[in-house]
Coordinates of C-alpha atoms and ligand atoms in Angstrom, one line a residue:
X10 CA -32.5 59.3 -86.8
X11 CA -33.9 57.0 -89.7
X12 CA -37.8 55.6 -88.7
X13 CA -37.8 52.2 -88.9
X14 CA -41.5 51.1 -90.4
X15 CA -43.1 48.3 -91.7
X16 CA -46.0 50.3 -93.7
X17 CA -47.2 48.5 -97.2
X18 CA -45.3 45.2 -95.6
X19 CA -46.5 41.9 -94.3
X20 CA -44.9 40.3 -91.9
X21 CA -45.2 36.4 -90.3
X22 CA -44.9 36.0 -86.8
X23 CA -44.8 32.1 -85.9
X24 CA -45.5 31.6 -82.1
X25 CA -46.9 34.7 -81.7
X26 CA -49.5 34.2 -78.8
X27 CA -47.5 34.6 -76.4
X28 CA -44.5 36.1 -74.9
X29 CA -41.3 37.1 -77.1
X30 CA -43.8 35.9 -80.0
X31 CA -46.3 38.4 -79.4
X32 CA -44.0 41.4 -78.8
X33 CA -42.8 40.8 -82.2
X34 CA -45.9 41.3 -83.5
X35 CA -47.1 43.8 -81.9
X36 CA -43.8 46.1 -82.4
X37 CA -44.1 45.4 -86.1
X38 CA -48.0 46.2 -86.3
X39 CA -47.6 49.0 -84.1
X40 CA -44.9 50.5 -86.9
X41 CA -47.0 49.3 -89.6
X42 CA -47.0 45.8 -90.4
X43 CA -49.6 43.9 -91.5
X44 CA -48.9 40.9 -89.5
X45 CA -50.3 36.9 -89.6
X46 CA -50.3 35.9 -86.1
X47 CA -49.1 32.7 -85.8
X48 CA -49.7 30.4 -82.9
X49 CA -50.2 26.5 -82.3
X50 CA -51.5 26.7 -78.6
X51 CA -49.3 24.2 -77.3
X52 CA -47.5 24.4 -73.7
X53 CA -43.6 24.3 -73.2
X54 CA -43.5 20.6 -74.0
X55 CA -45.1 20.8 -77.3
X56 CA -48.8 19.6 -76.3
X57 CA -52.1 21.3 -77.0
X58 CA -53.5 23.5 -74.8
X59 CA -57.1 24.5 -75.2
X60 CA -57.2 28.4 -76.1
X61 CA -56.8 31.0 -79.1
X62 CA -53.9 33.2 -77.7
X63 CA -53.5 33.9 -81.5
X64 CA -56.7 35.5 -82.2
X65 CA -56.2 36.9 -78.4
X66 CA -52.8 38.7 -80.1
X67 CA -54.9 39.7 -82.9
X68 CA -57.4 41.3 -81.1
X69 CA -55.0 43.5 -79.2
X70 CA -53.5 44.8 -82.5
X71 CA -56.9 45.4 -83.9
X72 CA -57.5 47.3 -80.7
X73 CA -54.4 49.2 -80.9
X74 CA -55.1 50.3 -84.6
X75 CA -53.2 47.5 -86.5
X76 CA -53.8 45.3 -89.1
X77 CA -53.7 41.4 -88.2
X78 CA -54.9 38.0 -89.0
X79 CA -54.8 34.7 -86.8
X80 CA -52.8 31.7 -88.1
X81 CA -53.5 28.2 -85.9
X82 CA -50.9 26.0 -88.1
X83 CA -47.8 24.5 -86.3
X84 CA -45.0 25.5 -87.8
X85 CA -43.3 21.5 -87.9
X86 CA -46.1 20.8 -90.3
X87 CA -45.0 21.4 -93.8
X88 CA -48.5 21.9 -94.8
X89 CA -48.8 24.3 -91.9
X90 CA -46.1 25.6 -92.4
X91 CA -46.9 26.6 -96.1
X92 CA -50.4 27.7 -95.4
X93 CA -49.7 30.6 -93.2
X94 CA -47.2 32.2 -95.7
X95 CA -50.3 31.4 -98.4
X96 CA -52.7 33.5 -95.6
X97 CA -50.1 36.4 -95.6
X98 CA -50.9 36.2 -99.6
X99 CA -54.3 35.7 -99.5
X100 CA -55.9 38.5 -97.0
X101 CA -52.5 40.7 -97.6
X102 CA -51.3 40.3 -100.8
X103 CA -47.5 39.7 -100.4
X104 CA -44.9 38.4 -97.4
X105 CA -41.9 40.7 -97.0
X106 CA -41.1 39.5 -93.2
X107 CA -40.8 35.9 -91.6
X108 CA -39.9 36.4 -87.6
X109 CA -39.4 32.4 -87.0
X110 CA -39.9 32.1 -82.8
X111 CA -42.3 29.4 -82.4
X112 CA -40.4 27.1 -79.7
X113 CA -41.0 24.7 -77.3
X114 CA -38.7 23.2 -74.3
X115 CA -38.1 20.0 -73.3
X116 CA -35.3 17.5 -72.5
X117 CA -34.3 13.9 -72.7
X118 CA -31.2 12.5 -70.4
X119 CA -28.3 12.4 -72.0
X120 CA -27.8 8.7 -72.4
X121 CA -30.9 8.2 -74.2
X122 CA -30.5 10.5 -76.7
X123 CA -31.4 10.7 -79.2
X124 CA -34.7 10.5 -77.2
X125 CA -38.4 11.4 -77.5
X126 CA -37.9 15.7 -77.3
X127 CA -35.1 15.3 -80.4
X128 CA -37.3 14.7 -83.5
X129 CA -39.7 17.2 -81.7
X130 CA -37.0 19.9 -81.3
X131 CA -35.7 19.1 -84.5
X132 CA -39.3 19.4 -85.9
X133 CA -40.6 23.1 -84.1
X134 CA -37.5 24.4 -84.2
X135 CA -35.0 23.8 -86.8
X136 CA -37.2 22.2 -90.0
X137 CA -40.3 24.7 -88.7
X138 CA -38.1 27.6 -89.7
X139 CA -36.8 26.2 -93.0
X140 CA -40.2 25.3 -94.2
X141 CA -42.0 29.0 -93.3
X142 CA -38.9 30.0 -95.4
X143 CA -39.2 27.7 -98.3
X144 CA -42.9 28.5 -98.5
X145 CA -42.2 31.9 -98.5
X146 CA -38.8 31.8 -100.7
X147 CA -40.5 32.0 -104.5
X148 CA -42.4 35.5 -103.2
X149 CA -38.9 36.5 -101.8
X150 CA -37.0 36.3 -105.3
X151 CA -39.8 37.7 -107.5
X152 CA -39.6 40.7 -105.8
X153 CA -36.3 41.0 -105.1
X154 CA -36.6 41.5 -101.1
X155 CA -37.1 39.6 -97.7
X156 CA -36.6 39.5 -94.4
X157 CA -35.8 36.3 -92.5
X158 CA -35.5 36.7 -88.4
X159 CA -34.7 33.0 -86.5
X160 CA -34.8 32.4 -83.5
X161 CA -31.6 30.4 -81.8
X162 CA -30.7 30.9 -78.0
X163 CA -27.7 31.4 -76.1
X164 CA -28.4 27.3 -75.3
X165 CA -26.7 26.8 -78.6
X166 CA -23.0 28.2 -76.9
X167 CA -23.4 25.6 -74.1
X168 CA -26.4 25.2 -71.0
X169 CA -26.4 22.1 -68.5
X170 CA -29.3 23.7 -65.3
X171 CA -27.5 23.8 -62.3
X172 CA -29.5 20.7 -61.0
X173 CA -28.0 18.7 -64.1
X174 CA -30.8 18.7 -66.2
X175 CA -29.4 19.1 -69.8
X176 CA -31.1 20.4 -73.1
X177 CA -29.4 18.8 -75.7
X178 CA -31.4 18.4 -78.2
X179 CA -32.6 22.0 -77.7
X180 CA -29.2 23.3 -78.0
X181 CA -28.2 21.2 -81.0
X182 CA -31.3 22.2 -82.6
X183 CA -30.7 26.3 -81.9
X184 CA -26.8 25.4 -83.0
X185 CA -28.6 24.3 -86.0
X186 CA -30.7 27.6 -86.7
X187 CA -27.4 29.1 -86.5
X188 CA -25.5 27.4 -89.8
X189 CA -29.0 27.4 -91.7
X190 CA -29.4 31.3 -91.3
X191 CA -26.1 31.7 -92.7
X192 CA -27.4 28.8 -95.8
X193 CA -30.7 31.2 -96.4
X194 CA -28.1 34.6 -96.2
X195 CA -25.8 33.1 -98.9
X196 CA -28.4 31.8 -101.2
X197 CA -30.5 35.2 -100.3
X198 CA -27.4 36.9 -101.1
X199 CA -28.2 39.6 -104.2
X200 CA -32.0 39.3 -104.2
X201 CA -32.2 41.3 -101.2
X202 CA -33.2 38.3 -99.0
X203 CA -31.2 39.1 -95.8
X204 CA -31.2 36.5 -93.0
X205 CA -30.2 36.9 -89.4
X206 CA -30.6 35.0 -86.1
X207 CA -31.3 36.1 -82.6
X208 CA -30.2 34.8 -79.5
X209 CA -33.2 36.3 -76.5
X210 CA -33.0 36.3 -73.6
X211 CA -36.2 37.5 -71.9
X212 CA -39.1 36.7 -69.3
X213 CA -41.4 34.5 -70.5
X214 CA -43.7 31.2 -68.8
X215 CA -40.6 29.1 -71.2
X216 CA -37.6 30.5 -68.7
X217 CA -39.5 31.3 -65.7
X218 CA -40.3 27.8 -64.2
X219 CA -36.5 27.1 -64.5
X220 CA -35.1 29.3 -62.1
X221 CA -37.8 29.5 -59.3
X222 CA -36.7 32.5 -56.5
X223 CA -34.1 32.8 -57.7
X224 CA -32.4 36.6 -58.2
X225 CA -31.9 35.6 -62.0
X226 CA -35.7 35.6 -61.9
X227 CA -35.9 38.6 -60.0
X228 CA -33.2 39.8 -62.7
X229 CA -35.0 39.1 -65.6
X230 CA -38.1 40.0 -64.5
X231 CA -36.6 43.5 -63.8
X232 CA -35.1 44.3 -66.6
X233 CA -35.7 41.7 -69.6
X234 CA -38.8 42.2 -70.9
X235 CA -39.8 40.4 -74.4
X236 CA -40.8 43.8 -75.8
X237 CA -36.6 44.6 -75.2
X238 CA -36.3 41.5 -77.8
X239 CA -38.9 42.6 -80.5
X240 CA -37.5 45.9 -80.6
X241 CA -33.8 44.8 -81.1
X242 CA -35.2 42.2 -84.0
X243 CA -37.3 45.2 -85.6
X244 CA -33.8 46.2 -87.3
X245 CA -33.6 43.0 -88.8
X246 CA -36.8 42.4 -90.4
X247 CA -36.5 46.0 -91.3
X248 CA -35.9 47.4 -95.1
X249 CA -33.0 49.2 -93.6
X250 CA -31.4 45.8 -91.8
X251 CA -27.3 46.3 -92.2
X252 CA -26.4 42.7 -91.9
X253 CA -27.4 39.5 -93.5
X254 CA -25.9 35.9 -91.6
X255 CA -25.1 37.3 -88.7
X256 CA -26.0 36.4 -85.1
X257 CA -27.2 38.8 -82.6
X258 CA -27.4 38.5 -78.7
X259 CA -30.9 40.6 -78.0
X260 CA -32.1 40.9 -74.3
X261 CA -32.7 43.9 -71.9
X262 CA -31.9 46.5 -74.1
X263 CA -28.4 45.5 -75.7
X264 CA -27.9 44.0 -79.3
X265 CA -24.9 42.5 -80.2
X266 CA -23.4 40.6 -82.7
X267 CA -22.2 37.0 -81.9
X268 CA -18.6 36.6 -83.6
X269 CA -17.3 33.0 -84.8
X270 CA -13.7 33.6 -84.8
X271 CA -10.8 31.8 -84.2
X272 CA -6.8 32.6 -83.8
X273 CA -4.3 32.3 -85.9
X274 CA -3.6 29.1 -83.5
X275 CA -0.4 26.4 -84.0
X276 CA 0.4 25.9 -87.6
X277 CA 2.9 23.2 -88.9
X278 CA 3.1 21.2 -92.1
X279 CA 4.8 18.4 -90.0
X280 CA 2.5 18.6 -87.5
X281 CA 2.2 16.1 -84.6
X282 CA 0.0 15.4 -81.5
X283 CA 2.8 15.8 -79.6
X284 CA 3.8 19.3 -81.1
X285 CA 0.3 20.4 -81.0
X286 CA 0.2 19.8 -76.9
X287 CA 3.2 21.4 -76.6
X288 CA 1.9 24.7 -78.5
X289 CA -1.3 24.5 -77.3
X290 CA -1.4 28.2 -76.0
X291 CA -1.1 29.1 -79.7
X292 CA -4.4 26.8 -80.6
X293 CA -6.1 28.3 -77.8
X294 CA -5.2 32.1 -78.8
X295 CA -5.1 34.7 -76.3
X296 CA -7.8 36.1 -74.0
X297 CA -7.8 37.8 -70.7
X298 CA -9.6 36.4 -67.4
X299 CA -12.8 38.3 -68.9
X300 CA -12.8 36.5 -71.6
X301 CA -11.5 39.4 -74.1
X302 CA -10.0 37.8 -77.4
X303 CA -6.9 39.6 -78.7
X304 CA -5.9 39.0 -81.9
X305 CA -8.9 36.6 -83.3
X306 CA -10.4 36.6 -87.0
X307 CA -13.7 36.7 -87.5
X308 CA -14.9 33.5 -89.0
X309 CA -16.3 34.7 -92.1
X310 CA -17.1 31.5 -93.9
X311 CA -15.3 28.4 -94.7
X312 CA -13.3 29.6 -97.7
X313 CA -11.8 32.1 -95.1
X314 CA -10.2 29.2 -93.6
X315 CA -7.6 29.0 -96.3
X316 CA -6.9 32.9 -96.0
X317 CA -5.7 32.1 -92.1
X318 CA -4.3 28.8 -93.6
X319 CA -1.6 30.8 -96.0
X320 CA -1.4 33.6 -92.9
X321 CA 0.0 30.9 -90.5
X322 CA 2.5 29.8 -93.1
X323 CA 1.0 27.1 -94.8
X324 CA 1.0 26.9 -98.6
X325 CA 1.4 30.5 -99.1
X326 CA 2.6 30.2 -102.4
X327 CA -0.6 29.2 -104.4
X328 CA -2.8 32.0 -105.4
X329 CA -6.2 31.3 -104.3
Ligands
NAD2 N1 -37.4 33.4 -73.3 C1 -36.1 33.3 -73.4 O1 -35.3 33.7 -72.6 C2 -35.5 32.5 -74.6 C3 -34.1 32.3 -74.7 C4 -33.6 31.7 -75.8 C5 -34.4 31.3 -76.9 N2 -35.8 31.6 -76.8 C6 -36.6 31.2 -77.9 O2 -37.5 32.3 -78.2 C7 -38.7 31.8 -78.8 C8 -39.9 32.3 -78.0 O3 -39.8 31.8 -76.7 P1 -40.7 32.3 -75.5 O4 -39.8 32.4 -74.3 O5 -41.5 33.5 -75.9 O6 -41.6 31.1 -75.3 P2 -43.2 30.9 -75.1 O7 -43.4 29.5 -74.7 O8 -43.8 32.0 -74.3 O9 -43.8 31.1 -76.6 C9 -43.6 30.1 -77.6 C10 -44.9 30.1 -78.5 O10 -44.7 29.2 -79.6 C11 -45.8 28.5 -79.8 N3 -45.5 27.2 -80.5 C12 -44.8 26.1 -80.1 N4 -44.8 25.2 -81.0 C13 -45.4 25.7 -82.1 C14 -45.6 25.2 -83.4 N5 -45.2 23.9 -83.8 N6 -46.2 26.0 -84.3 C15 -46.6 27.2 -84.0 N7 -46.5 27.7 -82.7 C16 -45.8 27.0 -81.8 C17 -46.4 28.2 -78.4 O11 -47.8 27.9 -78.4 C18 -46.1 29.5 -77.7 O12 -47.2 30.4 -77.7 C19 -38.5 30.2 -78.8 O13 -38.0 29.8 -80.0 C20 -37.5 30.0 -77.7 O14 -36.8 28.8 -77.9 C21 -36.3 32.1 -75.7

């Protein structure tokens, strides 16, 4: 078995004073890492709360034997955002690793989106990751290697809380860490810049207040720890990392990829509505009560589409 270790790299940890944050920093340090601790001190919601859990995270690696250095920036401020990759450079000499988790949690009603938590969501979550990246990116292509980690969330596939509250603007912005990881892995694409996404699932004070005694708390508590996260996401801030655009489900000890695919479906130059309805078993594909999909193509990316276009009979005469 290959190690996987971080030694002579520097990785950026945004959000990292406290739970799925702070594993990932400590896993890295602990295999060798030098690691800016990133964390704005901010509760669920997005406001300031009055401690230093960075420099608390930083201790505890120094303590351990690691090498580490506090960042306080948030991660929606493009000035932030830029200086903690320019920390990494300054008291470490390079940046090799950006693990994008800073997030926050909150959620409008429905009919007034968009609503005060959007441009905030928007903000942490979706331009915070671009801009550590785009700070980071000229380091990236002069020497010819990076790592890019974001952080999405199974939200992103569909989450309404059983007492109706809904996170949209949550979810849209995790959907939209999605199709920007796969934007960084193409452009990364032959400078050794390989970007993936996770989706965690693990305890932290973020899922805990929504499911009071419940046994999915009890569950989670149990047996999905954040350390079960940061060791999954090691692979893919590692030099060894197999993939680049790709998804991955992370929680509890299983990592697996997240597949866009779709079926061959109906197909029909003269297509109708009313043709479609009557074939709709053929749009839908097949899959069992479990949800198992036979005979689905993996979305690949959107020149793919033309591939499965000439496979279902359409235009199968041009060469493409
Ligand atoms: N815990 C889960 O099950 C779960 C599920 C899906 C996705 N996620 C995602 O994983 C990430 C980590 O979540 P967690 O559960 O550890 O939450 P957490 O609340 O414990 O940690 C988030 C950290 O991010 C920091 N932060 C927030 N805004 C920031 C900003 N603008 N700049 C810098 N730091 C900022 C906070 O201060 C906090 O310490 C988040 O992106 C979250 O959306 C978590």
């Amino acid at each position: 078995m290959t190690d996987v270790r971080f030694d002579d790299r520097v990785a950026l940890v945004t959000g990292a004073g406290g739970g799925i944050g702070r594993a990932h920093a400590l896993s890295l340090a602990e295999r060798g890492a030098k690691v800016v601790v990133n964390d704005y001190a901010v509760n669920i919601k997005g406001d300031s709360e009055p401690d230093d859990r960075a420099q608390a995270v930083v201790d505890e690696i120094r303590a351990l034997g690691g090498v580490a250095a506090a960042n306080r920036d948030s991660v929606a401020d493009a000035t932030g955002a830029q200086a903690m990759v320019q920390q990494a450079i300054d008291e470490f000499g390079r940046i090799d690793v950006i693990v994008n988790n800073a997030g926050i949690n909150a959620s409008d009603k429905i009919e007034n989106e968009p609503g005060p938590a959007y441009q905030q969501h928007m903000s942490v979550h979706l331009e915070g990751q671009l801009m550590t990246v785009r700070a980071a990116w000229p380091y990236f292509e002069r020497q010819n290697y990076g790592r890019i980690v974001n952080t999405s969330s199974a939200a992103a596939l569909g989450f309404v809380q059983p007492d109706g509250t809904w996170y949209g603007s949550y979810a849209i912005a995790k959907g939209g860490v999605l199709a920007a990881t796969r934007q960084m892995a193409g452009a990364g694409a032959g400078l050794n810049i390989k970007a993936n996404a996770i989706l965690p699932l693990a305890i932290s004070r973020m899922v805990s207040p929504l499911i009071p005694g419940t046994s999915v708390l009890d569950y989670m508590e149990r047996h999905t720890g954040p350390e079960h996260v940061a060791l999954a996401a090691a692979v893919l801030a590692s030099e060894q990392c197999p993939s680049t655009g790709q998804a991955f489900s992370v929680s509890g000890g299983r990592m697996a990829v997240l597949v866009f695919a779709s079926p061959l479906g109906y197909a029909d130059p003269e297509l109708t509505p009313e043709k479609v309805l009557e074939n709709w078993g053929q749009v839908m594909g097949e899959q069992d009560k479990e949800h198992q999909l036979l005979n689905y193509y993996e979305a690949v990316d959107n020149a793919f589409e033309y591939t499965l276009l000439q496979r279902a009979g359409i235009g199968a005469e041009i060469a493409l």
